[in-house]
XYZ file of N, CA and C in Angstrom:
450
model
N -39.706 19.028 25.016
C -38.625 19.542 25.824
C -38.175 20.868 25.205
N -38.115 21.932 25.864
C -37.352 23.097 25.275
C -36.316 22.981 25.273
N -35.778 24.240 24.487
C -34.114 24.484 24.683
C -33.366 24.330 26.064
N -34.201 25.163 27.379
C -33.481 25.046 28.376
C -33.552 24.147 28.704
N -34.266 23.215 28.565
C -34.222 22.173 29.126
C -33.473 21.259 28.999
N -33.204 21.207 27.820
C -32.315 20.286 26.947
C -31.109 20.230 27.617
N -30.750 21.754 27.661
C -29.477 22.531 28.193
C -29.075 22.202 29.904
N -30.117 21.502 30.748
C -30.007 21.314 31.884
C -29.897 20.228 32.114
N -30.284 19.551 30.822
C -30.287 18.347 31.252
C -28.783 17.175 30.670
N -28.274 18.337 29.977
C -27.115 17.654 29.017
C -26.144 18.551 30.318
N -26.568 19.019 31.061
C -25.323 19.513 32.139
C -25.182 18.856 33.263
N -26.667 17.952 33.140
C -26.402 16.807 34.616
C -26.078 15.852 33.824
N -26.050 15.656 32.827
C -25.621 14.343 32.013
C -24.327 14.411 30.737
N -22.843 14.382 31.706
C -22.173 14.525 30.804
C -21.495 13.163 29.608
N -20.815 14.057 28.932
C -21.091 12.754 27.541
C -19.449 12.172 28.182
N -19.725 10.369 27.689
C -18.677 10.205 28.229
C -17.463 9.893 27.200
N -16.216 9.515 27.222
C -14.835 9.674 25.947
C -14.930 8.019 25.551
N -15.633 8.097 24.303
C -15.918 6.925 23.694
C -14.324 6.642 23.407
N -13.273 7.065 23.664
C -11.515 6.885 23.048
C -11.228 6.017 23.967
N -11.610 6.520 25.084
C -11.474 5.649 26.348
C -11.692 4.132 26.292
N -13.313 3.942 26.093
C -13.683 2.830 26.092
C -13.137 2.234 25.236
N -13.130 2.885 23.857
C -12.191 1.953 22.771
C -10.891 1.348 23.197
N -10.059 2.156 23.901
C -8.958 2.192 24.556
C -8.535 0.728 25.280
N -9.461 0.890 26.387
C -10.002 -0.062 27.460
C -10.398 -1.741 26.539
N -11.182 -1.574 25.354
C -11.020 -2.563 24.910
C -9.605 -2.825 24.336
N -9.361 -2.136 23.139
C -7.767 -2.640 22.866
C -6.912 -3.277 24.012
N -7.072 -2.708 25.047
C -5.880 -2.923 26.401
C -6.331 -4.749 26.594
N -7.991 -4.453 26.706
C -8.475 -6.177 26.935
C -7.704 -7.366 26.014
N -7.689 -6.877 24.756
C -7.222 -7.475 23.454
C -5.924 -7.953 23.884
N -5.042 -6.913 24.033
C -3.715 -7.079 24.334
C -3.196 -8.285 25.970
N -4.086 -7.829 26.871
C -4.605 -9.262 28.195
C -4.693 -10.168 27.725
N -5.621 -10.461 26.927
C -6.482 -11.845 26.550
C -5.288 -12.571 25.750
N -4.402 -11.756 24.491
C -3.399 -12.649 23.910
C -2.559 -12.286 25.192
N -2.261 -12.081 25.623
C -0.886 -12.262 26.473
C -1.477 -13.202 27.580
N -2.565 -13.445 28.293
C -2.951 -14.310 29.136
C -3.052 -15.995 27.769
N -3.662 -15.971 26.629
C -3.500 -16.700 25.944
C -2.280 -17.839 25.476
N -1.162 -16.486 25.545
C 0.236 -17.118 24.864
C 1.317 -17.871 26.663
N 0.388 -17.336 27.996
C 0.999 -17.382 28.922
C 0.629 -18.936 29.164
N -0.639 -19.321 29.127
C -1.602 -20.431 29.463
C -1.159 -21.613 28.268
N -0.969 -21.350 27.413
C -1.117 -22.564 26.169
C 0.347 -22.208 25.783
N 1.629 -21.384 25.358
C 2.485 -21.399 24.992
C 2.345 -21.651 23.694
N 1.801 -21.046 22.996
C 1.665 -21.670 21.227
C 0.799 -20.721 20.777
N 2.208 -20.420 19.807
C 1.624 -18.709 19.081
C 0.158 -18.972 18.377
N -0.379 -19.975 17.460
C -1.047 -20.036 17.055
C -2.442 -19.475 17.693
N -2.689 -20.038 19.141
C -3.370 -19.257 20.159
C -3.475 -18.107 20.170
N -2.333 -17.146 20.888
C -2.284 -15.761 20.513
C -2.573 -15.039 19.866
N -1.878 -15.731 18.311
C -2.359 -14.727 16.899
C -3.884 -14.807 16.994
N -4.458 -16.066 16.945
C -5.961 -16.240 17.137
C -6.679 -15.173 17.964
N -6.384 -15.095 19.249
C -6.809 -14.382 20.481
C -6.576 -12.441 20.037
N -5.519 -12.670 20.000
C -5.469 -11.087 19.118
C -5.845 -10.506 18.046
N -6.091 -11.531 16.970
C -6.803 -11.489 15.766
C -8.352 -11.393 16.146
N -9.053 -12.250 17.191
C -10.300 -12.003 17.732
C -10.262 -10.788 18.379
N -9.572 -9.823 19.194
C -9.767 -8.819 19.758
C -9.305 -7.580 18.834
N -8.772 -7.828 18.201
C -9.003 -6.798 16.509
C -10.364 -6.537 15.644
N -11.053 -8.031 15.733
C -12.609 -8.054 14.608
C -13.253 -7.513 15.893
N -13.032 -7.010 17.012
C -14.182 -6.458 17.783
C -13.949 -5.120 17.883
N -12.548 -4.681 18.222
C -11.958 -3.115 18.358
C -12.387 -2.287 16.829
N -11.463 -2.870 15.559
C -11.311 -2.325 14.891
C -12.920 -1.793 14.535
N -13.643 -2.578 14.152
C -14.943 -2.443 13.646
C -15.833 -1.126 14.670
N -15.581 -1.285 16.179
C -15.861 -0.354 16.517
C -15.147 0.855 16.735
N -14.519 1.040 16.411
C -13.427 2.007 16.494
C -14.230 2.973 14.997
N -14.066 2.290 13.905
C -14.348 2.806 12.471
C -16.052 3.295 12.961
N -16.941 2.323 13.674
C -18.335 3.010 13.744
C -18.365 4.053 15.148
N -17.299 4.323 15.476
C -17.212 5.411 16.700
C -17.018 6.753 15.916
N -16.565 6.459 14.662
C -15.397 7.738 14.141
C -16.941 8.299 13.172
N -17.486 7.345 12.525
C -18.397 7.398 11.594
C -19.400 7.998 12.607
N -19.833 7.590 13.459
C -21.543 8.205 13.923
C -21.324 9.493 15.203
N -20.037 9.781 15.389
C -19.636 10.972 16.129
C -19.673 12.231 14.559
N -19.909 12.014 13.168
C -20.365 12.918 12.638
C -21.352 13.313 12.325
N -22.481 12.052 13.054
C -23.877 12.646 12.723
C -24.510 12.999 14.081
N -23.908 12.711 14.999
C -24.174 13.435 16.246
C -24.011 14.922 16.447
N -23.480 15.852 15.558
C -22.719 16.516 16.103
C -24.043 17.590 16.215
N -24.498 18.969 17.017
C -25.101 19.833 16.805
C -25.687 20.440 16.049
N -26.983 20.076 15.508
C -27.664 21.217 14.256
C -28.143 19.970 13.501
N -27.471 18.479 13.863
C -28.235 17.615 12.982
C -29.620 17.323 13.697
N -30.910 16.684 12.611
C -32.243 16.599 13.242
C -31.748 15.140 14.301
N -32.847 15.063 14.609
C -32.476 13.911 15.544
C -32.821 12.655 14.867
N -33.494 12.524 14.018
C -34.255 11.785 12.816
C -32.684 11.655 12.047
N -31.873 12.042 11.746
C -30.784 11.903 10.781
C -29.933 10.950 11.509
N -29.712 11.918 12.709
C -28.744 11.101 14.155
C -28.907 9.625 14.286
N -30.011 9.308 14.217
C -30.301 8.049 14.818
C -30.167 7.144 13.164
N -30.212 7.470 12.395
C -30.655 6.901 10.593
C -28.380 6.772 10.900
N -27.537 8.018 10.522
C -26.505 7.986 11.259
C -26.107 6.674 11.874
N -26.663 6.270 13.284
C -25.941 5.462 14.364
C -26.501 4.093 13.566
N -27.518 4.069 13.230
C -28.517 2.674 12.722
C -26.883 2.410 11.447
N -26.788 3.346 10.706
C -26.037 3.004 9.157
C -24.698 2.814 9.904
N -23.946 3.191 11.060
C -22.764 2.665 11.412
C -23.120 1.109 12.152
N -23.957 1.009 12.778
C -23.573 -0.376 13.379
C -24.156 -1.084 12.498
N -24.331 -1.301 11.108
C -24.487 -2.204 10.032
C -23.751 -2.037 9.535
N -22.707 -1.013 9.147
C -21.211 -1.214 8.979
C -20.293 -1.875 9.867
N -20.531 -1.652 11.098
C -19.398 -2.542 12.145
C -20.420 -3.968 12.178
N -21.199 -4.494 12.330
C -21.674 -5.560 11.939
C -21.338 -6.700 10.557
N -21.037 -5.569 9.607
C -20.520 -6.191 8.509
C -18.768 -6.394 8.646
N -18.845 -5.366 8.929
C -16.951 -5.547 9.410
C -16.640 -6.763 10.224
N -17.142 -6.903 11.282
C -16.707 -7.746 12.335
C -17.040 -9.095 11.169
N -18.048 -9.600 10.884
C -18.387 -10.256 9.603
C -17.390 -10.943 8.652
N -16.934 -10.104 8.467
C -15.904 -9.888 7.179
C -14.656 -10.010 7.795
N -13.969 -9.910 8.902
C -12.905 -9.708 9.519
C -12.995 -11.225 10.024
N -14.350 -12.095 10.143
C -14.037 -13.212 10.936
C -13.929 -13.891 9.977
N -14.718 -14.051 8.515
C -14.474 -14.681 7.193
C -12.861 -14.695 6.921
N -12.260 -13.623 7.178
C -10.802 -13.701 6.034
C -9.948 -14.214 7.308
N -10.622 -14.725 8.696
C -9.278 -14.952 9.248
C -8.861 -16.336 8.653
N -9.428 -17.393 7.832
C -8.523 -18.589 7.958
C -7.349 -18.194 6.460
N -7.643 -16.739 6.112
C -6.797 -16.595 4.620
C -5.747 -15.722 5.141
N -6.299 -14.773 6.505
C -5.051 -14.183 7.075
C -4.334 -15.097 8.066
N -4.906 -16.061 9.238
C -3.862 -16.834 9.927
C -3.677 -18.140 9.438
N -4.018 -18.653 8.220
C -4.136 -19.484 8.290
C -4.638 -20.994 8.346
N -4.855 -21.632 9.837
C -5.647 -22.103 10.613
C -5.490 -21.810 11.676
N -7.029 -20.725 11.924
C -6.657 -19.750 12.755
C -7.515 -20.798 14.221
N -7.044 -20.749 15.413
C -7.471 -21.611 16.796
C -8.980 -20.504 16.904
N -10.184 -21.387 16.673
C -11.475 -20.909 16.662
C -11.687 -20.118 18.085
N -11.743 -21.269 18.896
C -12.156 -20.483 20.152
C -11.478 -19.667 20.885
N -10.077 -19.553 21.267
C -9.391 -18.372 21.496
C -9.832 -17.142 20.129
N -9.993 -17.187 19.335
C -10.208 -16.192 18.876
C -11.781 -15.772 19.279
N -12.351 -16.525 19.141
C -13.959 -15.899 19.997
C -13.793 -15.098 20.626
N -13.310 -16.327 22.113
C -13.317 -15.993 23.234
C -12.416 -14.375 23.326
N -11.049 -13.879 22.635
C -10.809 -13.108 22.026
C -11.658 -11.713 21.862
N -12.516 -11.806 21.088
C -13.541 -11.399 20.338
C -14.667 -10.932 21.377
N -15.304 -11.894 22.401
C -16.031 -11.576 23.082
C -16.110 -10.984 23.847
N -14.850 -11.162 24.630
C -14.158 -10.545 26.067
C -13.689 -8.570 25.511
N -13.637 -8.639 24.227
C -13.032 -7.372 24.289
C -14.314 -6.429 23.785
N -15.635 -7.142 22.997
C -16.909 -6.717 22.840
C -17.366 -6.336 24.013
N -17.117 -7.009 24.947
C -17.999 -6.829 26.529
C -17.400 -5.843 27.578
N -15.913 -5.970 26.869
C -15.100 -4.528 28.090
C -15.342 -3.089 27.495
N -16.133 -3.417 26.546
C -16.281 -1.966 25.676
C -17.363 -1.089 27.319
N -18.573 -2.132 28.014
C -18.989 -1.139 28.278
C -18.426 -1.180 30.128
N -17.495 -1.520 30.319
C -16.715 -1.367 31.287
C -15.844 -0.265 31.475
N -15.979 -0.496 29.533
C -14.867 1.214 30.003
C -15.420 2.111 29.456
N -16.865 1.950 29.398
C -17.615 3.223 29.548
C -17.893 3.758 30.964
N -18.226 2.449 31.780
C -18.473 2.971 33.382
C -17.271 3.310 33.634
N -15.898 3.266 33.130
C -14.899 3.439 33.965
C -14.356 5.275 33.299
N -14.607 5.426 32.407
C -14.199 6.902 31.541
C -15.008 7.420 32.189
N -14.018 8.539 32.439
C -14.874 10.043 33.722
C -15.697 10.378 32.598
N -16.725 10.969 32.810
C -17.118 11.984 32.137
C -16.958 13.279 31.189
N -17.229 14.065 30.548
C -16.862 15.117 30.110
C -17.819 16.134 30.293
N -16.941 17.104 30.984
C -18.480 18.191 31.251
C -19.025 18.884 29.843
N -20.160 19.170 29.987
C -20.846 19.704 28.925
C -20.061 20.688 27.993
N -19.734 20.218 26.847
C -18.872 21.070 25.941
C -17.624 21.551 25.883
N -16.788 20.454 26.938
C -15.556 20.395 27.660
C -14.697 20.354 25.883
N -15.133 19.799 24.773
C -14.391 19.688 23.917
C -14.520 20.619 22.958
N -15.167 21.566 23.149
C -15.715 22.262 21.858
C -15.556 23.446 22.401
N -14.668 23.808 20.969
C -13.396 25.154 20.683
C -14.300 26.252 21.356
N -15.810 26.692 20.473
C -16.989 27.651 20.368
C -18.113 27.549 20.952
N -18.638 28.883 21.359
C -19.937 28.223 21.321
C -20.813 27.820 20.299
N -21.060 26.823 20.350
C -22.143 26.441 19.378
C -23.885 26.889 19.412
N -24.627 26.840 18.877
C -26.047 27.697 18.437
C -26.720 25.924 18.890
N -27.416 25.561 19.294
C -28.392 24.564 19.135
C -30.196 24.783 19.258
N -30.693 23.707 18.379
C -32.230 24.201 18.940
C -32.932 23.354 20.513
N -31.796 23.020 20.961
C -31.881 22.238 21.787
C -32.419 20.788 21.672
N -32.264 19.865 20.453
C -32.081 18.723 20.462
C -30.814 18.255 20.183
């Protein structure tokens, strides 16, 4: 692929606001305990349910922030992808680690509301990718930037 090409083709294909989707999940998080605490009346639920929609946000939130710096222009594409591979084995370990310490952070934390928690807000991640407009090509960026067109 050449440069122009690259260039034509990243103009029919704009990038979309990964803040959004993160967004869109948190909002799920915040549903799920409030539909949680509405249905069962017993905080224990809730904390659970919100504590599950935290080990899914947070973790991606931290590998959104992390692999938007190896994306950025001028990196090889070979780095980019080494980049995205080394964040989602960090949010893999996170989510991990976030589900280990819940019985030392809640407690005895209610298993399946927290899943269910957990799952529902993993899965709206790409809902609110279809749902975040687009961004036109370089809509965020101050300069022009130099690329070799990868």
């Amino acid at each position: 692929m050449t440069a122009d090409e690259a260039r034509e083709w990243r103009s029919r294909h704009p990038q979309v606001s990964v803040t959004r989707a993160l967004l869109c999940e948190a909002l799920t998080g915040v549903v799920v305990a409030g539909l949680a605490g509405l249905i069962t009346w017993r905080a224990d639920v809730v904390w659970s349910a919100a504590y599950g929609a935290l080990a899914g946000v947070l973790p991606a939130a931290v590998a959104a922030k992390g692999t938007v710096r190896w994306a950025r222009p001028g990196f090889p594409p070979s780095a980019a992808l080494a980049g995205l591979l080394l964040w989602e084995v960090v949010k893999l370990v996170l989510t991990v680690g976030l589900l280990g310490a819940a019985p030392r952070i809640l407690g005895v934390p209610n298993w399946p509301a927290l899943l269910i928690g957990l799952v529902l807000t993993i899965k709206m991640y790409w809902v609110g990718l279809l749902w975040a407009r687009p961004l036109k090509s370089g809509q965020t960026r101050t300069r022009k930037e130099h690329s070799d067109g990868c």
